[in-house]
GROMACS .gro file of C-alpha atoms in nm:
model
  262
    1MET     CA    1  -2.677  -0.596   2.454
    2ARG     CA    2  -2.563  -0.453   2.126
    3ARG     CA    3  -2.585  -0.712   1.844
    4ASP     CA    4  -2.394  -0.741   1.578
    5PRO     CA    5  -2.516  -0.592   1.255
    6ILE     CA    6  -2.744  -0.738   1.040
    7THR     CA    7  -2.635  -0.826   0.617
    8LEU     CA    8  -2.965  -0.850   0.465
    9PHE     CA    9  -2.796  -0.938   0.103
   10ASP     CA   10  -2.533  -0.959  -0.045
   11ASN     CA   11  -2.418  -1.078  -0.392
   12GLY     CA   12  -2.044  -0.988  -0.368
   13THR     CA   13  -2.036  -0.672  -0.552
   14HIS     CA   14  -2.380  -0.556  -0.397
   15LYS     CA   15  -2.442  -0.552  -0.018
   16CYS     CA   16  -2.713  -0.398   0.216
   17VAL     CA   17  -2.672  -0.373   0.602
   18CYS     CA   18  -2.906  -0.330   0.877
   19PHE     CA   19  -2.750  -0.170   1.244
   20ASP     CA   20  -3.013  -0.197   1.471
   21ASN     CA   21  -3.026  -0.197   1.876
   22LEU     CA   22  -2.765   0.149   1.886
   23VAL     CA   23  -3.001   0.347   2.045
   24THR     CA   24  -2.949   0.359   2.449
   25GLY     CA   25  -3.170   0.582   2.732
   26GLY     CA   26  -3.500   0.686   2.678
   27GLY     CA   27  -3.503   0.690   2.272
   28VAL     CA   28  -3.696   0.415   2.046
   29GLN     CA   29  -3.539   0.167   1.911
   30SER     CA   30  -3.440   0.240   1.524
   31ASN     CA   31  -3.300   0.073   1.247
   32GLN     CA   32  -3.032   0.228   1.023
   33PHE     CA   33  -2.900   0.097   0.692
   34VAL     CA   34  -2.670   0.074   0.440
   35ILE     CA   35  -2.636   0.012   0.090
   36LEU     CA   36  -2.331  -0.070  -0.112
   37ASP     CA   37  -2.212  -0.114  -0.464
   38GLY     CA   38  -1.889  -0.130  -0.591
   39ASP     CA   39  -1.713   0.217  -0.449
   40GLN     CA   40  -2.009   0.383  -0.353
   41ALA     CA   41  -2.263   0.350  -0.059
   42ILE     CA   42  -2.592   0.517   0.063
   43LEU     CA   43  -2.673   0.541   0.429
   44LEU     CA   44  -3.024   0.549   0.481
   45ASP     CA   45  -3.212   0.808   0.805
   46PRO     CA   46  -2.891   0.827   1.020
   47GLY     CA   47  -3.096   0.897   1.288
   48GLY     CA   48  -3.003   1.178   1.543
   49ASP     CA   49  -2.715   1.173   1.862
   50LEU     CA   50  -2.827   0.872   2.043
   51THR     CA   51  -2.721   0.695   1.740
   52TYR     CA   52  -2.439   0.871   1.553
   53THR     CA   53  -2.100   0.760   1.745
   54THR     CA   54  -2.201   0.418   1.726
   55LEU     CA   55  -2.349   0.389   1.399
   56THR     CA   56  -2.044   0.540   1.259
   57LEU     CA   57  -1.822   0.287   1.440
   58GLU     CA   58  -2.028   0.021   1.247
   59ILE     CA   59  -2.017   0.181   0.891
   60ALA     CA   60  -1.660   0.202   0.925
   61LYS     CA   61  -1.604  -0.168   0.930
   62HIS     CA   62  -1.734  -0.157   0.582
   63LEU     CA   63  -1.590   0.206   0.442
   64ALA     CA   64  -1.421   0.471   0.505
   65LEU     CA   65  -1.613   0.772   0.598
   66LYS     CA   66  -1.515   0.989   0.380
   67ASP     CA   67  -1.612   0.724   0.070
   68LEU     CA   68  -1.996   0.769   0.182
   69THR     CA   69  -2.142   0.902  -0.132
   70TYR     CA   70  -2.526   0.994  -0.021
   71ILE     CA   71  -2.752   0.996   0.300
   72PHE     CA   72  -3.098   0.961   0.251
   73ALA     CA   73  -3.324   1.117   0.458
   74SER     CA   74  -3.705   0.978   0.408
   75HIS     CA   75  -3.868   1.266   0.573
   76GLN     CA   76  -3.762   1.536   0.843
   77ASP     CA   77  -3.791   1.405   1.180
   78PRO     CA   78  -3.538   1.430   1.485
   79ASP     CA   79  -3.472   1.019   1.458
   80ILE     CA   80  -3.459   1.037   1.127
   81VAL     CA   81  -3.183   1.325   1.023
   82ALA     CA   82  -3.131   1.522   1.361
   83SER     CA   83  -2.732   1.418   1.311
   84LEU     CA   84  -2.702   1.551   0.989
   85ASP     CA   85  -2.427   1.869   1.083
   86LYS     CA   86  -2.184   1.589   1.185
   87TRP     CA   87  -2.225   1.410   0.843
   88LEU     CA   88  -2.147   1.692   0.683
   89LEU     CA   89  -1.924   1.796   0.866
   90HIS     CA   90  -1.721   1.418   0.851
   91THR     CA   91  -1.800   1.324   0.512
   92ASN     CA   92  -1.825   1.470   0.169
   93ALA     CA   93  -2.198   1.266   0.119
   94ARG     CA   94  -2.407   1.481  -0.049
   95VAL     CA   95  -2.818   1.453   0.100
   96ILE     CA   96  -3.099   1.321  -0.090
   97CYS     CA   97  -3.491   1.432   0.054
   98SER     CA   98  -3.780   1.538  -0.059
   99LYS     CA   99  -3.810   1.910  -0.200
  100LEU     CA  100  -4.010   2.045   0.039
  101TRP     CA  101  -3.761   1.967   0.331
  102ALA     CA  102  -3.477   2.108   0.137
  103ARG     CA  103  -3.511   2.444   0.285
  104PHE     CA  104  -3.583   2.285   0.645
  105LEU     CA  105  -3.270   2.084   0.711
  106PRO     CA  106  -3.044   2.387   0.752
  107HIS     CA  107  -3.198   2.419   1.030
  108LEU     CA  108  -3.064   2.125   1.174
  109VAL     CA  109  -2.679   2.245   1.086
  110ALA     CA  110  -2.496   2.442   1.349
  111ASN     CA  111  -2.370   2.791   1.196
  112TYR     CA  112  -2.030   2.737   1.298
  113LEU     CA  113  -2.020   2.474   1.022
  114SER     CA  114  -2.109   2.767   0.749
  115ASN     CA  115  -1.888   3.030   0.916
  116SER     CA  116  -1.535   2.797   1.011
  117HIS     CA  117  -1.583   2.519   0.769
  118GLY     CA  118  -1.747   2.661   0.458
  119ILE     CA  119  -1.966   2.414   0.447
  120ASN     CA  120  -2.315   2.519   0.280
  121THR     CA  121  -2.565   2.257   0.396
  122TYR     CA  122  -2.833   2.344   0.081
  123GLU     CA  123  -2.562   2.290  -0.189
  124ARG     CA  124  -2.509   1.959  -0.051
  125ILE     CA  125  -2.921   1.850  -0.042
  126ILE     CA  126  -3.046   1.645  -0.351
  127GLN     CA  127  -3.373   1.758  -0.383
  128LEU     CA  128  -3.654   1.479  -0.492
  129PRO     CA  129  -3.961   1.569  -0.710
  130ASP     CA  130  -4.277   1.447  -0.571
  131ALA     CA  131  -4.289   1.165  -0.800
  132GLY     CA  132  -3.946   1.054  -0.727
  133GLY     CA  133  -3.679   0.872  -0.917
  134ALA     CA  134  -3.371   0.705  -0.963
  135ILE     CA  135  -3.031   0.769  -0.715
  136PRO     CA  136  -2.802   0.610  -0.920
  137LEU     CA  137  -2.523   0.362  -0.726
  138GLY     CA  138  -2.256   0.249  -0.831
  139ASP     CA  139  -2.325   0.016  -1.088
  140SER     CA  140  -2.707   0.004  -0.982
  141LYS     CA  141  -2.932   0.228  -0.968
  142LEU     CA  142  -3.241   0.253  -0.660
  143MET     CA  143  -3.583   0.397  -0.650
  144ALA     CA  144  -3.669   0.677  -0.453
  145VAL     CA  145  -4.102   0.574  -0.427
  146PRO     CA  146  -4.297   0.834  -0.321
  147ALA     CA  147  -4.473   0.736  -0.004
  148HIS     CA  148  -4.602   1.097   0.105
  149PHE     CA  149  -4.851   1.105   0.397
  150LEU     CA  150  -4.714   0.806   0.574
  151HIS     CA  151  -4.626   0.961   0.767
  152SER     CA  152  -4.497   1.286   0.634
  153GLU     CA  153  -4.612   1.506   0.364
  154GLY     CA  154  -4.277   1.481   0.187
  155ASN     CA  155  -4.188   1.126   0.216
  156PHE     CA  156  -4.004   0.844   0.024
  157GLN     CA  157  -3.928   0.492   0.040
  158ILE     CA  158  -3.609   0.346  -0.066
  159TYR     CA  159  -3.669   0.047  -0.330
  160ASP     CA  160  -3.330  -0.197  -0.394
  161PRO     CA  161  -3.431  -0.371  -0.725
  162VAL     CA  162  -3.125  -0.571  -0.684
  163SER     CA  163  -3.188  -0.717  -0.365
  164LYS     CA  164  -3.567  -0.644  -0.380
  165ILE     CA  165  -3.574  -0.534  -0.081
  166LEU     CA  166  -3.825  -0.182  -0.007
  167PHE     CA  167  -3.699   0.013   0.311
  168SER     CA  168  -4.026   0.165   0.393
  169GLY     CA  169  -3.944   0.410   0.616
  170ASP     CA  170  -4.185   0.457   0.945
  171LEU     CA  171  -4.469   0.212   0.699
  172GLY     CA  172  -4.494  -0.138   0.843
  173ALA     CA  173  -4.297   0.012   1.213
  174SER     CA  174  -4.341  -0.175   1.511
  175ILE     CA  175  -4.266  -0.070   1.873
  176VAL     CA  176  -4.028  -0.373   1.956
  177ASP     CA  177  -3.685  -0.375   2.079
  178ASP     CA  178  -3.522  -0.585   1.808
  179ALA     CA  179  -3.512  -0.675   1.431
  180GLU     CA  180  -3.572  -1.054   1.389
  181PRO     CA  181  -3.742  -1.115   1.094
  182ILE     CA  182  -4.156  -1.153   1.165
  183THR     CA  183  -4.259  -1.513   1.175
  184ASN     CA  184  -4.622  -1.519   1.268
  185PHE     CA  185  -4.839  -1.160   1.135
  186GLU     CA  186  -5.101  -1.179   1.341
  187GLU     CA  187  -4.923  -1.220   1.649
  188HIS     CA  188  -4.731  -0.929   1.545
  189LEU     CA  189  -5.007  -0.667   1.449
  190PRO     CA  190  -5.059  -0.556   1.829
  191ASN     CA  191  -4.694  -0.447   1.786
  192MET     CA  192  -4.813  -0.203   1.487
  193LEU     CA  193  -5.189  -0.087   1.514
  194GLY     CA  194  -5.166   0.159   1.742
  195PHE     CA  195  -4.881   0.332   1.590
  196HIS     CA  196  -5.040   0.296   1.221
  197GLN     CA  197  -5.366   0.425   1.348
  198ARG     CA  198  -5.213   0.751   1.500
  199TYR     CA  199  -4.916   0.820   1.255
  200MET     CA  200  -5.084   0.722   0.883
  201ILE     CA  201  -5.286   0.978   0.735
  202SER     CA  202  -5.613   0.760   0.576
  203ASN     CA  203  -5.731   0.456   0.407
  204LYS     CA  204  -5.726   0.673   0.080
  205ILE     CA  205  -5.364   0.722   0.101
  206GLY     CA  206  -5.310   0.370   0.224
  207ARG     CA  207  -5.480   0.154  -0.057
  208TYR     CA  208  -5.313   0.456  -0.351
  209TRP     CA  209  -4.946   0.294  -0.173
  210ALA     CA  210  -5.094  -0.032  -0.225
  211ASN     CA  211  -5.170  -0.026  -0.548
  212MET     CA  212  -4.849   0.116  -0.639
  213VAL     CA  213  -4.573  -0.090  -0.458
  214ARG     CA  214  -4.745  -0.433  -0.587
  215GLY     CA  215  -4.613  -0.350  -0.902
  216LEU     CA  216  -4.253  -0.401  -0.753
  217ASP     CA  217  -4.044  -0.721  -0.711
  218ILE     CA  218  -4.037  -0.732  -0.321
  219GLU     CA  219  -3.836  -0.986  -0.131
  220MET     CA  220  -3.812  -0.798   0.187
  221MET     CA  221  -3.968  -0.472   0.405
  222VAL     CA  222  -3.766  -0.311   0.655
  223PRO     CA  223  -3.900  -0.075   0.833
  224GLN     CA  224  -3.725   0.196   1.041
  225HIS     CA  225  -3.798   0.060   1.347
  226GLY     CA  226  -3.873  -0.279   1.464
  227ARG     CA  227  -3.925  -0.597   1.256
  228PRO     CA  228  -3.884  -0.672   0.888
  229PHE     CA  229  -4.116  -0.865   0.698
  230LYS     CA  230  -3.912  -1.140   0.514
  231GLY     CA  231  -4.023  -1.338   0.207
  232LYS     CA  232  -4.333  -1.256  -0.052
  233GLU     CA  233  -4.566  -1.388   0.176
  234MET     CA  234  -4.546  -1.161   0.474
  235VAL     CA  235  -4.463  -0.840   0.255
  236ASN     CA  236  -4.833  -0.948   0.049
  237LYS     CA  237  -4.954  -1.035   0.420
  238PHE     CA  238  -4.884  -0.649   0.523
  239ILE     CA  239  -4.983  -0.464   0.197
  240ASN     CA  240  -5.333  -0.656   0.208
  241TRP     CA  241  -5.358  -0.533   0.612
  242PHE     CA  242  -5.279  -0.198   0.538
  243GLU     CA  243  -5.466  -0.142   0.216
  244ASN     CA  244  -5.775  -0.210   0.427
  245LEU     CA  245  -5.687  -0.037   0.784
  246GLU     CA  246  -5.844   0.319   0.859
  247CYS     CA  247  -5.646   0.521   1.050
  248GLY     CA  248  -5.547   0.913   1.128
  249VAL     CA  249  -5.780   1.139   0.969
  250ASP     CA  250  -6.055   0.823   0.942
  251LEU     CA  251  -6.039   0.794   1.329
  252ILE     CA  252  -6.117   1.144   1.368
  253THR     CA  253  -6.407   1.332   1.528
  254GLN     CA  254  -6.532   1.655   1.703
  255GLN     CA  255  -6.442   1.493   2.035
  256ASN     CA  256  -6.075   1.534   1.925
  257TYR     CA  257  -6.130   1.876   1.928
  258VAL     CA  258  -6.274   2.023   2.250
  259LEU     CA  259  -6.144   2.302   2.419
  260PRO     CA  260  -5.925   2.202   2.763
  261LYS     CA  261  -6.081   2.243   3.073
  262ILE     CA  262  -5.797   2.524   3.270
   0.00000   0.00000   0.00000
């Protein structure tokens, strides 16, 4: 059963909304987020065709689609931004992504959009340098935080200093069917462990990330899949756990590179 959107933060002028449980069929559960400040709004990781129609209907309750200012793509995966052509057609939003993916995202856009509608995908893209940077939104500024190789080589997270929320993309993701805040970290670990061991690249990168985000004042960390970490205690438990996790290439051996028998 579809749930109502979850308001993560609202001070009257600045609002963060989570849309979850939009995926039906065989796709993995995913969360989409909108941050609004004044008359501007940014949509984070809008997803693909499985979420597009329902997501647009839900967003329309908060703002007119044509007023969407930005679409943020943390990386290039199908569940992140496969519906890009529809958003380019129906909104005037610009797309923010890593400079590594700027020349690849146009492959997601059908030729008829450029031929019949004059849409130039590449010109609509704002390329983030590897160091990230500030994204102006209304009277606030969001921070594009480097998260390279977690799990994509060109990957960013969004930190919102007003709400003190870190939108962490695939980091912290869990394979569950709801987006309720985690209440018991240890019980939640089995929902995260396998995913992080396979999709995150190494403990070295995990330690770099942990050292970096400890410089942020984080009240909530919300991943693109699964349940959020609410409160500093729960956020710090995740940071400490991931900082010490062996994953990715740490676990690979020659046995993973054996010719198959035919």
